[in-house]
PDB file of C-alpha atoms and ligand atoms in Angstrom:
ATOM      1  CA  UNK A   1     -14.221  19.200-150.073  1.00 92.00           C
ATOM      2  CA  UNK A   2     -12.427  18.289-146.847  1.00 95.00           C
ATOM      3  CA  UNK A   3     -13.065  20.172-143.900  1.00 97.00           C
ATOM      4  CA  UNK A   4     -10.687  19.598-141.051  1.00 95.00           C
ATOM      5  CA  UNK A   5     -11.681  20.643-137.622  1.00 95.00           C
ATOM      6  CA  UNK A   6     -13.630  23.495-136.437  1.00 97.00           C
ATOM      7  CA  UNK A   7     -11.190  26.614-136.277  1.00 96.00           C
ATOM      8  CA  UNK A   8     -12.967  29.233-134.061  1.00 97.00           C
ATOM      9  CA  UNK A   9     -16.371  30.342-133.012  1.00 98.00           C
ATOM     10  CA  UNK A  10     -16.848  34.169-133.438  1.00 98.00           C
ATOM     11  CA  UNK A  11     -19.284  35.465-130.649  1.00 98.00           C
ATOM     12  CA  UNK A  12     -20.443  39.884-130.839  1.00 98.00           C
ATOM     13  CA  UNK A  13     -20.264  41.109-127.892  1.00 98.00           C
ATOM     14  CA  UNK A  14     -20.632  45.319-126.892  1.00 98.00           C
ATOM     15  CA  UNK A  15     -17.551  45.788-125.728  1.00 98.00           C
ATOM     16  CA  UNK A  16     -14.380  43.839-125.392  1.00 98.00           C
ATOM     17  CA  UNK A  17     -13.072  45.639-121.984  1.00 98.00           C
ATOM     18  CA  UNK A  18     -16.410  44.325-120.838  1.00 98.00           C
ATOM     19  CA  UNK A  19     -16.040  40.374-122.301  1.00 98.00           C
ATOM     20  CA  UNK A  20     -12.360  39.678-121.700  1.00 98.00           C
ATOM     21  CA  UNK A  21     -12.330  39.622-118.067  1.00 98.00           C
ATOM     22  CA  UNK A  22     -15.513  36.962-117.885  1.00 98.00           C
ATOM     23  CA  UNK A  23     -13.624  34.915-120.647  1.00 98.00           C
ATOM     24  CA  UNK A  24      -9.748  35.612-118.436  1.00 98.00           C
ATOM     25  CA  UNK A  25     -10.969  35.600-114.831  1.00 98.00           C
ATOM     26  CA  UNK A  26     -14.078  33.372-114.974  1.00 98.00           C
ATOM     27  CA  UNK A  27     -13.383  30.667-117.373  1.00 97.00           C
ATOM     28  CA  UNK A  28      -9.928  30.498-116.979  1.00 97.00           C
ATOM     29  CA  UNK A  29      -8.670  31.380-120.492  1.00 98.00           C
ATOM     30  CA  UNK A  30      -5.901  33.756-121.848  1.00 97.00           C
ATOM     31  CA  UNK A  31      -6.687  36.358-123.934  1.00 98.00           C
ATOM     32  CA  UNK A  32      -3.739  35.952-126.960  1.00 97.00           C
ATOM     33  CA  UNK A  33      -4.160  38.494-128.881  1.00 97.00           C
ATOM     34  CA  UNK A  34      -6.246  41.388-129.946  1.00 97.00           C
ATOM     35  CA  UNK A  35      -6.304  42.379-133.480  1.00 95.00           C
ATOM     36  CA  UNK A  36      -7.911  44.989-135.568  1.00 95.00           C
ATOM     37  CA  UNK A  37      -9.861  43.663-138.759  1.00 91.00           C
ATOM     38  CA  UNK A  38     -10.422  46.949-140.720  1.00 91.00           C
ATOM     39  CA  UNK A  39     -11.909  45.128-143.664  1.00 88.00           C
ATOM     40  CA  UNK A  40     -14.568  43.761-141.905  1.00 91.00           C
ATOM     41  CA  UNK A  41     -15.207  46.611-139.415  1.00 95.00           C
ATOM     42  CA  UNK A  42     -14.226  44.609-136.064  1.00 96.00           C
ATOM     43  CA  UNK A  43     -12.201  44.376-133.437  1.00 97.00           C
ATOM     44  CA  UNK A  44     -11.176  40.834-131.937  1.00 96.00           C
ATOM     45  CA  UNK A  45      -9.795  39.025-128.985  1.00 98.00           C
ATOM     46  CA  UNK A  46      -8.896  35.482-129.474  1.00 97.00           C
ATOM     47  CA  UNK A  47      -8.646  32.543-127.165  1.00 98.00           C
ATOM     48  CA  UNK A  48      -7.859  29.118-127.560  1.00 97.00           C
ATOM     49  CA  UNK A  49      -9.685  25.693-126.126  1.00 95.00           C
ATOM     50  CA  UNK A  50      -8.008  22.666-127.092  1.00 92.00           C
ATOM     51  CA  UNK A  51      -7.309  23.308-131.064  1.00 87.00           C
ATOM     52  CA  UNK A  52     -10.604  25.380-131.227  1.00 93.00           C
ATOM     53  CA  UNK A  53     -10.326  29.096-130.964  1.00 97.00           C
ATOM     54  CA  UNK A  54     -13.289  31.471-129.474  1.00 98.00           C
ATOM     55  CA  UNK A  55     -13.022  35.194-131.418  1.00 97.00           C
ATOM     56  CA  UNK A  56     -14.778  37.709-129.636  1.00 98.00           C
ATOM     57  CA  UNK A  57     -15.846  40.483-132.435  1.00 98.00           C
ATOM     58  CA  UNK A  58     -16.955  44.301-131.445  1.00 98.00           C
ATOM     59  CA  UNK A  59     -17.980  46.226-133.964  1.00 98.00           C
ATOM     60  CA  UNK A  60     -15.951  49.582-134.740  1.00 98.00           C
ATOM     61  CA  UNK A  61     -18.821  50.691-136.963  1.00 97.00           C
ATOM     62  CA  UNK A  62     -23.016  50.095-136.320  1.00 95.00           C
ATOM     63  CA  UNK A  63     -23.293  49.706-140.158  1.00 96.00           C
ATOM     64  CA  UNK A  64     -20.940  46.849-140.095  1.00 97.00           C
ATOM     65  CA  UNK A  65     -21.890  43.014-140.122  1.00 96.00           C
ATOM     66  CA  UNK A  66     -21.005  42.626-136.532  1.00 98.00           C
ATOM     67  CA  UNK A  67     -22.941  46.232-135.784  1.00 98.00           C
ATOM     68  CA  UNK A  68     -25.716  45.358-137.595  1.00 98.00           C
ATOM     69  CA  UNK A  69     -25.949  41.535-136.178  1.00 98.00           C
ATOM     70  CA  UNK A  70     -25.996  43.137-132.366  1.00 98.00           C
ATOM     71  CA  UNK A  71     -28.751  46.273-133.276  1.00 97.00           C
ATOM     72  CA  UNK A  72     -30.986  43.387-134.565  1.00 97.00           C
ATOM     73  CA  UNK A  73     -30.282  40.535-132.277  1.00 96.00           C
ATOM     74  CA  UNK A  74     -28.205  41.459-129.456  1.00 98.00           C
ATOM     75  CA  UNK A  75     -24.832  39.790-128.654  1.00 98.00           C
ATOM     76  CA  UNK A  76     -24.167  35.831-129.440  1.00 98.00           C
ATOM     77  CA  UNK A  77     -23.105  33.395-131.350  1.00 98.00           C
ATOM     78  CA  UNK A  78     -22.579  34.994-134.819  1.00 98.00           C
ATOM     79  CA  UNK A  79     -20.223  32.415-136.640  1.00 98.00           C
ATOM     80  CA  UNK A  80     -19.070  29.517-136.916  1.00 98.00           C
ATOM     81  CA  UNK A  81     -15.935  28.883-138.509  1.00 98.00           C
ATOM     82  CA  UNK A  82     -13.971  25.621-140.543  1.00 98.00           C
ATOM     83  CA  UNK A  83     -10.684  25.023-141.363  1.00 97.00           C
ATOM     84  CA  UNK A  84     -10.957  24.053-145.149  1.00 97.00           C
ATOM     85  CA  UNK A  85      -7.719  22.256-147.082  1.00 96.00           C
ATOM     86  CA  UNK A  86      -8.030  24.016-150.522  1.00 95.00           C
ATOM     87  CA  UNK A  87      -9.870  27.071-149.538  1.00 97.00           C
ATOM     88  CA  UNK A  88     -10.469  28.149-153.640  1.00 97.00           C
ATOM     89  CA  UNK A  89     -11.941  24.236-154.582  1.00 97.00           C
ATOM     90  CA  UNK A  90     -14.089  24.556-151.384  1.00 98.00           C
ATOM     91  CA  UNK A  91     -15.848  27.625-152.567  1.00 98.00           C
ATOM     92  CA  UNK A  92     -15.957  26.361-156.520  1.00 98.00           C
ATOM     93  CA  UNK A  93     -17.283  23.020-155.172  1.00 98.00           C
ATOM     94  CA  UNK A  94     -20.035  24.755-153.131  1.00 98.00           C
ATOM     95  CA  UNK A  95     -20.566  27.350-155.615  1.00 98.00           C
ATOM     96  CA  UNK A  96     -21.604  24.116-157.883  1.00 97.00           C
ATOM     97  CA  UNK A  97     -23.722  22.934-155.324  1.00 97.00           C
ATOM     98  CA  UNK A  98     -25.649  26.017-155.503  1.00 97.00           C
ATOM     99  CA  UNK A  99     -24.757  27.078-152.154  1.00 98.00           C
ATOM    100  CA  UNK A 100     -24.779  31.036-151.916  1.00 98.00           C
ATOM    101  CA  UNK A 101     -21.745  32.390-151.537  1.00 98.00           C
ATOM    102  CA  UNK A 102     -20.788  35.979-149.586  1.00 98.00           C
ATOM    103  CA  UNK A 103     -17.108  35.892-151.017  1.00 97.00           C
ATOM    104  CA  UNK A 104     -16.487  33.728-154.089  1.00 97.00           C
ATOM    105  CA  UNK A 105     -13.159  33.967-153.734  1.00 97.00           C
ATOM    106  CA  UNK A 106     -10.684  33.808-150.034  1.00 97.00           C
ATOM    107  CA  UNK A 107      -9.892  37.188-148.746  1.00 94.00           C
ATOM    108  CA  UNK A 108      -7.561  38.094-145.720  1.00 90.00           C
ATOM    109  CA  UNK A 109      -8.950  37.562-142.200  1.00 88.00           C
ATOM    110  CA  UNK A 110      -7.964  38.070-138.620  1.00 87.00           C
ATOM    111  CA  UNK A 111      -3.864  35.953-137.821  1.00 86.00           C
ATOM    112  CA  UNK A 112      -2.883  35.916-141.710  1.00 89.00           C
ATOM    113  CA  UNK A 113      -5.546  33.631-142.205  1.00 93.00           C
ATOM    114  CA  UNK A 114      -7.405  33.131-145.855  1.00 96.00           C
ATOM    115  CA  UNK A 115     -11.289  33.155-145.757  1.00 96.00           C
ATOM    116  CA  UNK A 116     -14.175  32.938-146.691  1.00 97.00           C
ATOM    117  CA  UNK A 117     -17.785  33.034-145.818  1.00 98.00           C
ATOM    118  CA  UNK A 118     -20.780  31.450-147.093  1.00 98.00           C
ATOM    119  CA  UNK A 119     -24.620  33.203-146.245  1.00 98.00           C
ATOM    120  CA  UNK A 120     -27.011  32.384-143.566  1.00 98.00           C
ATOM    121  CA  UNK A 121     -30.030  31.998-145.560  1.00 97.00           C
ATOM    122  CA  UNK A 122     -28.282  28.723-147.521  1.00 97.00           C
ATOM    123  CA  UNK A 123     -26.576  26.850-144.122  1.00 97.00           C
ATOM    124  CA  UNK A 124     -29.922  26.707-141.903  1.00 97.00           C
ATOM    125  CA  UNK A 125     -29.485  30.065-140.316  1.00 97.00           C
ATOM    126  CA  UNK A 126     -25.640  29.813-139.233  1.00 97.00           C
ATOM    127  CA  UNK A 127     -23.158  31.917-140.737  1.00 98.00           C
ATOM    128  CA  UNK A 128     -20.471  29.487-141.692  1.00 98.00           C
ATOM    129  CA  UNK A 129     -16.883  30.755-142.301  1.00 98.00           C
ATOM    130  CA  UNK A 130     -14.089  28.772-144.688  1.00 98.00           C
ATOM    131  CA  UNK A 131     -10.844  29.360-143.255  1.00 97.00           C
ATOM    132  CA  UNK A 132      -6.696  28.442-144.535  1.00 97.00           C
ATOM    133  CA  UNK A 133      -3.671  28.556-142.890  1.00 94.00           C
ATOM    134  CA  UNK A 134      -1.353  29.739-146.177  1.00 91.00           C
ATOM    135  CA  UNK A 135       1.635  28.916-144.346  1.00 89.00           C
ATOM    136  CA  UNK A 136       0.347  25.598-144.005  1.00 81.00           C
TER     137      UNK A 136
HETATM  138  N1  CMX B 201     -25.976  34.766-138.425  1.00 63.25           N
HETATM  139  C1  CMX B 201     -27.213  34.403-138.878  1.00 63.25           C
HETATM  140  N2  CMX B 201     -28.013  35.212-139.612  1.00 63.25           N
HETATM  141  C2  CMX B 201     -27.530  36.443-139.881  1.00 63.25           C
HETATM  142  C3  CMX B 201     -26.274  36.878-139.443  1.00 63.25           C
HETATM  143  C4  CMX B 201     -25.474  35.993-138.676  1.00 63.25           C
HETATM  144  N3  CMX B 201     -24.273  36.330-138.219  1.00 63.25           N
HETATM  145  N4  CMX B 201     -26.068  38.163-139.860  1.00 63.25           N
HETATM  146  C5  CMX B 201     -27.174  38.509-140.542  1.00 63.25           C
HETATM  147  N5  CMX B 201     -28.044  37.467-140.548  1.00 63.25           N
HETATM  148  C6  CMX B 201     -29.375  37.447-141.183  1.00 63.25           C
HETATM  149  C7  CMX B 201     -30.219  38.590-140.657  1.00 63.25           C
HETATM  150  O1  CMX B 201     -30.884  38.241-139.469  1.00 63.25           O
HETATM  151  C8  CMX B 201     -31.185  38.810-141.811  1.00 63.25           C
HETATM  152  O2  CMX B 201     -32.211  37.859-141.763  1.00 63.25           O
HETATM  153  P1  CMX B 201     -33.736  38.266-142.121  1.00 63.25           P
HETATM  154  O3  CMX B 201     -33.695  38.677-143.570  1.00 63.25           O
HETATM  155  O4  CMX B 201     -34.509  37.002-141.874  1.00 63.25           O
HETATM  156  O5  CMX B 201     -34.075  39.394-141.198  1.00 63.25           O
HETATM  157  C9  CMX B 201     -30.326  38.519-143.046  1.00 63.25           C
HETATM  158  O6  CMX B 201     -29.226  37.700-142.582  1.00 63.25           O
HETATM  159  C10 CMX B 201     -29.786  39.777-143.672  1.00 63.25           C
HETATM  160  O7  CMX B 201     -29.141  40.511-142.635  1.00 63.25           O
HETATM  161  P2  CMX B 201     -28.887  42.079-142.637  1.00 63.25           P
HETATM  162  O8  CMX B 201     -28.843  42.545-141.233  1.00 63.25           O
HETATM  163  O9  CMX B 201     -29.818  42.767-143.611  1.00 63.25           O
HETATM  164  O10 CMX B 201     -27.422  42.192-143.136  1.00 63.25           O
HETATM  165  P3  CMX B 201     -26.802  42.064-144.581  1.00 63.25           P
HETATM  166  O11 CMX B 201     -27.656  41.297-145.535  1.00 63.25           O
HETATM  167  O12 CMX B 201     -26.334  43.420-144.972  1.00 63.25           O
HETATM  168  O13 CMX B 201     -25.529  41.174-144.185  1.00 63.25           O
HETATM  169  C11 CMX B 201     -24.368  39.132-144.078  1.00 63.25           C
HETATM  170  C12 CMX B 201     -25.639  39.875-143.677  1.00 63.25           C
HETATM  171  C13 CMX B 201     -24.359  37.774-143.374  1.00 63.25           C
HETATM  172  C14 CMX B 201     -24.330  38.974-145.604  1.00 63.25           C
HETATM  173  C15 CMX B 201     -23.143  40.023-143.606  1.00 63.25           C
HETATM  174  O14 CMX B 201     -23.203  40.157-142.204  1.00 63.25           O
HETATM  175  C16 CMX B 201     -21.810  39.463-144.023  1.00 63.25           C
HETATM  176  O15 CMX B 201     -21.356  39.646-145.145  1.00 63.25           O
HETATM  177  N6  CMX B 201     -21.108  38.732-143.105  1.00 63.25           N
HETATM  178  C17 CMX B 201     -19.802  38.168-143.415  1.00 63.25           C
HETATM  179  C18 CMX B 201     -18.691  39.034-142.869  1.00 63.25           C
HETATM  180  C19 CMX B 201     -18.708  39.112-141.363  1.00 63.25           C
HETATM  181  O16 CMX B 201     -19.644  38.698-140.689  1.00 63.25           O
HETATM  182  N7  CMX B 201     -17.614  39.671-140.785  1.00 63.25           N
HETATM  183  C20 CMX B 201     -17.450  39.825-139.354  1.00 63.25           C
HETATM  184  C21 CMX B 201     -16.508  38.795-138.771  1.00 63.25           C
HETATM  185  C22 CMX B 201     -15.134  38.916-139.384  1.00 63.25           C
HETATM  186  C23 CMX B 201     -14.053  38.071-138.721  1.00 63.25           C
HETATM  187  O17 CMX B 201     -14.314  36.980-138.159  1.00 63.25           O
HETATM  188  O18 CMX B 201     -12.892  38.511-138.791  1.00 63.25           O
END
């Protein structure tokens, strides 16, 4: 399993009208883009630090993960996310490992991107996220 760099940190925040312009006028970063993720019931605003990216998430729905995640612990960190070569070994090497998985297999994310995420409970309390470029 080769992970190569860390891809993006997702923070939940309220609102993103509300986060942009301390991420824009206060740190000094550019909002890229802002993308709807149906599938996983969030909104998100990406920025970029070096290769790293930061991914704001508000929730369109209380009953989703990023809903839920605020109602029980406010806003924060909520993931942390690696760029994985071989996205599908990754998850059968960890699956072997007897790491719990939340998807065994990739599924389509926020930019085109391929991933995956593995639970809380088995990585020490930090959601961890498997990401691939396909086009890469
Ligand atoms: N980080 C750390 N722990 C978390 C967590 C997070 N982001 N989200 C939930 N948990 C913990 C909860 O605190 C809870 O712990 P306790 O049992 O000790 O109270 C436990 O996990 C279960 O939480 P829950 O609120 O009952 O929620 P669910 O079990 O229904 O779901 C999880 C939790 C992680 C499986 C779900 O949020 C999930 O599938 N997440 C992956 C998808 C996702 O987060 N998508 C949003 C981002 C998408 C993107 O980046 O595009």
């Amino acid at each position: 399993m080769k992970l190569t760099h860390i891809e993006h940190l997702g923070i939940a925040v309220k609102s993103l009208e509300q986060a942009i312009p301390f991420y824009e006028n206060v740190l000094g970063l550019k909002c890229y883009a802002i993308e709807e993720v149906a599938e996983q019931k969030v909104k998100t605003a990406f920025f970029k630090v070096g290769q790293t990216k930061i991914e704001l998430l508000e929730s369109t729905d209380p009953e989703g993960p990023v809903g839920k995640f605020i109602e029980k612990k406010g806003e924060g960190i909520h993931h942390l996310a690696f760029a994985a070569e071989g996205l599908q070994a990754s998850l059968d090497y960890l699956a072997g490992q007897g790491v719990q998985l939340i998807d065994k297999a990739p599924r389509k994310g926020a930019e085109g991107l391929h991933i995956a995420f593995l639970h809380p409970k088995a990585t020490f309390g930090v959601l961890t996220e498997l990401c691939e470029d396909p086009n890469k």
